[in-house]
PDB file of C-alpha atoms in Angstrom:
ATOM      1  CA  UNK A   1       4.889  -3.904 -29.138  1.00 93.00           C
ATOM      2  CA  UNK A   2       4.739  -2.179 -25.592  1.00 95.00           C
ATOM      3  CA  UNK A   3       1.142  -1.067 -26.350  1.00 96.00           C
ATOM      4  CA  UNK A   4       0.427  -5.553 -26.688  1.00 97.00           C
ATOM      5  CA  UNK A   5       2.615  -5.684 -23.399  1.00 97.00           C
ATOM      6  CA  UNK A   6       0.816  -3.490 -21.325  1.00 97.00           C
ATOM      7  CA  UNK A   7      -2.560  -4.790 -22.346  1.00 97.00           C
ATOM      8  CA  UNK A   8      -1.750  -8.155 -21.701  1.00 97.00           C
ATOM      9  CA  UNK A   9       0.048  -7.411 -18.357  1.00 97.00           C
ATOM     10  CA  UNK A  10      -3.421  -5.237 -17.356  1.00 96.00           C
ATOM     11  CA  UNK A  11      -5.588  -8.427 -18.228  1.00 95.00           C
ATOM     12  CA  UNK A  12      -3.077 -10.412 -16.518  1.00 94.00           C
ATOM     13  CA  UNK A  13      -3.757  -8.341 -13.297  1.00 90.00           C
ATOM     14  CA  UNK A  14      -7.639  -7.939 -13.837  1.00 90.00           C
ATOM     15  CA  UNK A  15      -7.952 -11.755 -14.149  1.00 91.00           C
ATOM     16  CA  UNK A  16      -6.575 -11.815 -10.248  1.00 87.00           C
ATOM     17  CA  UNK A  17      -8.705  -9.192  -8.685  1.00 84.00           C
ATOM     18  CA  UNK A  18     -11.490 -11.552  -8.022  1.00 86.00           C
ATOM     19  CA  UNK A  19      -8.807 -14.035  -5.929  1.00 86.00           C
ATOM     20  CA  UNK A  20      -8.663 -11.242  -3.047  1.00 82.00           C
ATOM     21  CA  UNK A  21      -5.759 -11.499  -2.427  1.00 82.00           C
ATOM     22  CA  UNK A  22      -3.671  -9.837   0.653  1.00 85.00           C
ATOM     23  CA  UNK A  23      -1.503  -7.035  -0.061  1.00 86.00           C
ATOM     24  CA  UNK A  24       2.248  -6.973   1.216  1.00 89.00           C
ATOM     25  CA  UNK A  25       3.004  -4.945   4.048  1.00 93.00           C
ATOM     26  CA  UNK A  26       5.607  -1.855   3.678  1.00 92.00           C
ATOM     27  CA  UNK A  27       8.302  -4.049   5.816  1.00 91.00           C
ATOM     28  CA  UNK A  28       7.678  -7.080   3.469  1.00 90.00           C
ATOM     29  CA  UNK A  29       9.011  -5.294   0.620  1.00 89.00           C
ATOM     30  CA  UNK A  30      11.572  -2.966   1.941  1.00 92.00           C
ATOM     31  CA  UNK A  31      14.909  -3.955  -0.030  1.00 89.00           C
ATOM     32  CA  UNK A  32      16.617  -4.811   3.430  1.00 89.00           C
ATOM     33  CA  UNK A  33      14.074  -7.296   3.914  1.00 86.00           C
ATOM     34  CA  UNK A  34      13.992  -9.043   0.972  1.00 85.00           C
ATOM     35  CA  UNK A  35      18.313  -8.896   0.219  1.00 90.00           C
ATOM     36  CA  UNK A  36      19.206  -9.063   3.606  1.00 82.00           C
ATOM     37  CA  UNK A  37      23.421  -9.160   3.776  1.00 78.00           C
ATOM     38  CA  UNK A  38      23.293  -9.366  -0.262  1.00 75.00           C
ATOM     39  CA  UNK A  39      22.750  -5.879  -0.513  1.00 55.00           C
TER      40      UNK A  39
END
């Protein structure tokens, strides 16, 4: 069910928070920048 989904994808993301990892910049994940000439 989507209730199963979105509790596994939330444990999924809890079980990463200790990693501290870096976040992606606003230019890293602008559309241009990641599909350049593909659209």
């Amino acid at each position: 069910s989507s209730q199963e989904w979105n509790n596994a994808f939330q444990e999924w993301i809890d079980s990463h928070k200790h990693q501290n990892l870096p976040s992606l910049s606003d230019e890293a994940i602008n559309r241009e920048n990641i599909y350049g000439e593909r659209g």
